[in-house]
Amino acid sequence: MTTCTPSSIYGPVASWRLGRSLGVDLLCIDSICSFECIYCQLGKINRVTKQRDVFVSTEAVLDDLKRSEWENCDVITFSGSGEPTLAKNLGEVIEKVKELTGKPVVVLTNSTLLFVPEVRYELAKADTIYCKLDAWSDDVLRRVDRPHAGISLKSIISGIRLLRDEFDGFLAIQTMLLRRPKRFELKRFSEILYCLEPDEVQLNTPSRPVPKNYFLESRGNITESDSNSSFLKTLSKVELEGVRAKLAEFTKLPIITR
Ligand code: SF4
């Protein structure tokens, strides 16, 4: 196990959905994910993997938490330097964080490991889970999320569906759109969302700069670019609202945009 030098706790950061959100980063030794999304605010994923491991010990996270100003946050959110379900101690840390703080716990996942029963069991200890789903075809998945080998849209969708069956808390789908889907794509995406029965769909377009390289501070809320980062060309507010309205009409689900 590697000792984590930077703190595994960051923020609180202002979140459009969650209020003052204190971040827990179980991966803060590097950027570690099973995706390499082209819009990733971390910039570069240095370790692309689907292998679970303990990257930061539970004791180290709890020590960092005790030293933080956790009393001033509304929620505690597991996100940080990559995909939190890659951390084998995720369930243990969620339990201990809840015991220590009594605060609601939110986990942001890219949904790639949800087909693993242990991962779903650990995640179900959270109060709220945001599941990423950016694609309606394997082609879109490959272009936008650039997954590790062996990850398919089918395994992601069936993982979210299994989690929905097992998890009683609030489950939202988070979708990042880089272009306006064609009509047949909207239909296909609507069918997928309808089958997943989420409590909410959060539809967005990337608004944060994409750095060239990973640096620890990029796990927070950085909104301005510099010479080391750039903004992507994305949908306008009007285009995003158009997609939202169509998906809401087709699915009858609560679909929100920022
Ligand atoms: S899933 Fe999240 S952390 Fe991983 S590459 Fe995509 S945006 Fe970055």
mmCIF file of N, CA and C in Angstrom, residues 110-111 114 129-136 153-167 169-175 188-201 251 253-254:
data_model
loop_
_atom_site.group_PDB
_atom_site.id
_atom_site.type_symbol
_atom_site.label_atom_id
_atom_site.label_comp_id
_atom_site.label_asym_id
_atom_site.label_seq_id
_atom_site.Cartn_x
_atom_site.Cartn_y
_atom_site.Cartn_z
ATOM 1 N N ASN A 110 -18.382 6.138 -12.377
ATOM 2 C CA ASN A 110 -18.510 6.101 -13.840
ATOM 3 C C ASN A 110 -19.249 4.844 -14.303
ATOM 4 N N SER A 111 -19.741 4.055 -13.361
ATOM 5 C CA SER A 111 -20.628 2.910 -13.616
ATOM 6 C C SER A 111 -19.936 1.690 -14.224
ATOM 7 N N LEU A 114 -20.024 -1.571 -11.864
ATOM 8 C CA LEU A 114 -21.281 -1.891 -11.170
ATOM 9 C C LEU A 114 -21.750 -3.324 -11.431
ATOM 10 N N ILE A 129 -26.288 8.020 -5.079
ATOM 11 C CA ILE A 129 -25.278 7.582 -6.053
ATOM 12 C C ILE A 129 -25.569 8.260 -7.385
ATOM 13 N N TYR A 130 -24.554 8.894 -7.940
ATOM 14 C CA TYR A 130 -24.655 9.469 -9.276
ATOM 15 C C TYR A 130 -23.898 8.551 -10.233
ATOM 16 N N CYS A 131 -24.613 7.973 -11.177
ATOM 17 C CA CYS A 131 -24.005 7.026 -12.125
ATOM 18 C C CYS A 131 -23.808 7.708 -13.478
ATOM 19 N N LYS A 132 -22.570 7.712 -13.925
ATOM 20 C CA LYS A 132 -22.295 8.307 -15.237
ATOM 21 C C LYS A 132 -22.804 7.407 -16.350
ATOM 22 N N LEU A 133 -23.478 8.035 -17.325
ATOM 23 C CA LEU A 133 -23.866 7.325 -18.547
ATOM 24 C C LEU A 133 -23.882 8.361 -19.672
ATOM 25 N N ASP A 134 -22.828 8.363 -20.479
ATOM 26 C CA ASP A 134 -22.672 9.370 -21.532
ATOM 27 C C ASP A 134 -23.024 8.830 -22.909
ATOM 28 N N ALA A 135 -23.285 7.512 -23.013
ATOM 29 C CA ALA A 135 -23.345 6.899 -24.347
ATOM 30 C C ALA A 135 -24.607 6.084 -24.566
ATOM 31 N N TRP A 136 -25.024 6.008 -25.803
ATOM 32 C CA TRP A 136 -26.156 5.171 -26.207
ATOM 33 C C TRP A 136 -25.683 4.102 -27.193
ATOM 34 N N LEU A 153 -20.796 -0.978 -23.339
ATOM 35 C CA LEU A 153 -22.014 -0.266 -22.915
ATOM 36 C C LEU A 153 -22.981 -1.241 -22.246
ATOM 37 N N LYS A 154 -23.039 -2.457 -22.791
ATOM 38 C CA LYS A 154 -23.959 -3.455 -22.228
ATOM 39 C C LYS A 154 -23.636 -3.730 -20.758
ATOM 40 N N SER A 155 -22.348 -3.889 -20.428
ATOM 41 C CA SER A 155 -21.997 -4.195 -19.029
ATOM 42 C C SER A 155 -22.285 -2.989 -18.133
ATOM 43 N N ILE A 156 -22.124 -1.788 -18.666
ATOM 44 C CA ILE A 156 -22.415 -0.578 -17.872
ATOM 45 C C ILE A 156 -23.919 -0.493 -17.585
ATOM 46 N N ILE A 157 -24.712 -0.696 -18.630
ATOM 47 C CA ILE A 157 -26.171 -0.578 -18.460
ATOM 48 C C ILE A 157 -26.683 -1.673 -17.520
ATOM 49 N N SER A 158 -26.199 -2.916 -17.694
ATOM 50 C CA SER A 158 -26.715 -3.965 -16.810
ATOM 51 C C SER A 158 -26.237 -3.737 -15.379
ATOM 52 N N GLY A 159 -25.049 -3.148 -15.198
ATOM 53 C CA GLY A 159 -24.576 -2.834 -13.846
ATOM 54 C C GLY A 159 -25.463 -1.794 -13.176
ATOM 55 N N ILE A 160 -25.830 -0.753 -13.916
ATOM 56 C CA ILE A 160 -26.696 0.292 -13.322
ATOM 57 C C ILE A 160 -28.063 -0.310 -12.978
ATOM 58 N N ARG A 161 -28.553 -1.158 -13.859
ATOM 59 C CA ARG A 161 -29.880 -1.764 -13.626
ATOM 60 C C ARG A 161 -29.858 -2.623 -12.348
ATOM 61 N N LEU A 162 -28.781 -3.415 -12.185
ATOM 62 C CA LEU A 162 -28.658 -4.256 -10.984
ATOM 63 C C LEU A 162 -28.576 -3.385 -9.732
ATOM 64 N N LEU A 163 -27.830 -2.288 -9.829
ATOM 65 C CA LEU A 163 -27.722 -1.380 -8.682
ATOM 66 C C LEU A 163 -29.101 -0.798 -8.357
ATOM 67 N N ARG A 164 -29.832 -0.410 -9.380
ATOM 68 C CA ARG A 164 -31.180 0.144 -9.169
ATOM 69 C C ARG A 164 -32.061 -0.839 -8.403
ATOM 70 N N ASP A 165 -31.928 -2.135 -8.737
ATOM 71 C CA ASP A 165 -32.744 -3.153 -8.065
ATOM 72 C C ASP A 165 -32.353 -3.324 -6.598
ATOM 73 N N GLU A 166 -31.084 -3.095 -6.301
ATOM 74 C CA GLU A 166 -30.579 -3.409 -4.954
ATOM 75 C C GLU A 166 -30.487 -2.189 -4.041
ATOM 76 N N PHE A 167 -30.523 -0.987 -4.609
ATOM 77 C CA PHE A 167 -30.235 0.230 -3.834
ATOM 78 C C PHE A 167 -31.519 1.037 -3.634
ATOM 79 N N GLY A 169 -31.673 4.024 -2.051
ATOM 80 C CA GLY A 169 -31.437 5.466 -1.964
ATOM 81 C C GLY A 169 -31.673 6.173 -3.288
ATOM 82 N N PHE A 170 -31.217 7.422 -3.339
ATOM 83 C CA PHE A 170 -31.433 8.267 -4.522
ATOM 84 C C PHE A 170 -30.377 7.936 -5.579
ATOM 85 N N LEU A 171 -30.848 7.522 -6.746
ATOM 86 C CA LEU A 171 -29.920 7.160 -7.839
ATOM 87 C C LEU A 171 -30.177 8.091 -9.025
ATOM 88 N N ALA A 172 -29.167 8.855 -9.369
ATOM 89 C CA ALA A 172 -29.297 9.743 -10.537
ATOM 90 C C ALA A 172 -28.336 9.291 -11.628
ATOM 91 N N ILE A 173 -28.744 9.509 -12.864
ATOM 92 C CA ILE A 173 -27.841 9.299 -14.000
ATOM 93 C C ILE A 173 -27.254 10.667 -14.353
ATOM 94 N N GLN A 174 -25.933 10.701 -14.520
ATOM 95 C CA GLN A 174 -25.269 11.941 -14.957
ATOM 96 C C GLN A 174 -24.772 11.755 -16.379
ATOM 97 N N THR A 175 -25.212 12.625 -17.240
ATOM 98 C CA THR A 175 -24.822 12.506 -18.650
ATOM 99 C C THR A 175 -24.157 13.795 -19.120
ATOM 100 N N ARG A 188 -32.978 6.047 -28.842
ATOM 101 C CA ARG A 188 -32.230 4.923 -28.249
ATOM 102 C C ARG A 188 -31.848 5.266 -26.800
ATOM 103 N N PHE A 189 -31.360 6.489 -26.592
ATOM 104 C CA PHE A 189 -30.936 6.898 -25.251
ATOM 105 C C PHE A 189 -32.141 6.938 -24.304
ATOM 106 N N SER A 190 -33.266 7.398 -24.823
ATOM 107 C CA SER A 190 -34.490 7.445 -24.005
ATOM 108 C C SER A 190 -34.893 6.047 -23.556
ATOM 109 N N GLU A 191 -34.795 5.077 -24.463
ATOM 110 C CA GLU A 191 -35.167 3.694 -24.108
ATOM 111 C C GLU A 191 -34.265 3.181 -22.985
ATOM 112 N N ILE A 192 -32.981 3.486 -23.107
ATOM 113 C CA ILE A 192 -32.029 3.029 -22.074
ATOM 114 C C ILE A 192 -32.380 3.686 -20.730
ATOM 115 N N LEU A 193 -32.567 5.003 -20.735
ATOM 116 C CA LEU A 193 -32.860 5.723 -19.481
ATOM 117 C C LEU A 193 -34.161 5.216 -18.861
ATOM 118 N N TYR A 194 -35.152 5.000 -19.693
ATOM 119 C CA TYR A 194 -36.457 4.526 -19.213
ATOM 120 C C TYR A 194 -36.297 3.185 -18.484
ATOM 121 N N CYS A 195 -35.510 2.286 -19.071
ATOM 122 C CA CYS A 195 -35.307 0.952 -18.478
ATOM 123 C C CYS A 195 -34.543 1.025 -17.161
ATOM 124 N N LEU A 196 -33.747 2.051 -16.985
ATOM 125 C CA LEU A 196 -32.919 2.135 -15.775
ATOM 126 C C LEU A 196 -33.684 2.691 -14.573
ATOM 127 N N GLU A 197 -34.813 3.370 -14.819
ATOM 128 C CA GLU A 197 -35.658 3.916 -13.739
ATOM 129 C C GLU A 197 -34.885 4.752 -12.702
ATOM 130 N N PRO A 198 -34.070 5.704 -13.139
ATOM 131 C CA PRO A 198 -33.377 6.542 -12.151
ATOM 132 C C PRO A 198 -34.351 7.509 -11.480
ATOM 133 N N ASP A 199 -33.961 8.045 -10.332
ATOM 134 C CA ASP A 199 -34.786 9.071 -9.676
ATOM 135 C C ASP A 199 -34.682 10.395 -10.420
ATOM 136 N N GLU A 200 -33.600 10.566 -11.160
ATOM 137 C CA GLU A 200 -33.352 11.837 -11.840
ATOM 138 C C GLU A 200 -32.281 11.607 -12.909
ATOM 139 N N VAL A 201 -32.341 12.411 -13.950
ATOM 140 C CA VAL A 201 -31.262 12.418 -14.947
ATOM 141 C C VAL A 201 -30.688 13.833 -14.968
ATOM 142 N N THR A 251 -39.175 9.931 -22.104
ATOM 143 C CA THR A 251 -38.992 9.031 -20.955
ATOM 144 C C THR A 251 -39.967 9.285 -19.810
ATOM 145 N N LEU A 253 -39.247 11.019 -17.381
ATOM 146 C CA LEU A 253 -38.406 11.057 -16.176
ATOM 147 C C LEU A 253 -38.084 12.511 -15.827
ATOM 148 N N PRO A 254 -37.765 12.799 -14.553
ATOM 149 C CA PRO A 254 -37.286 14.145 -14.212
ATOM 150 C C PRO A 254 -35.883 14.340 -14.790
#
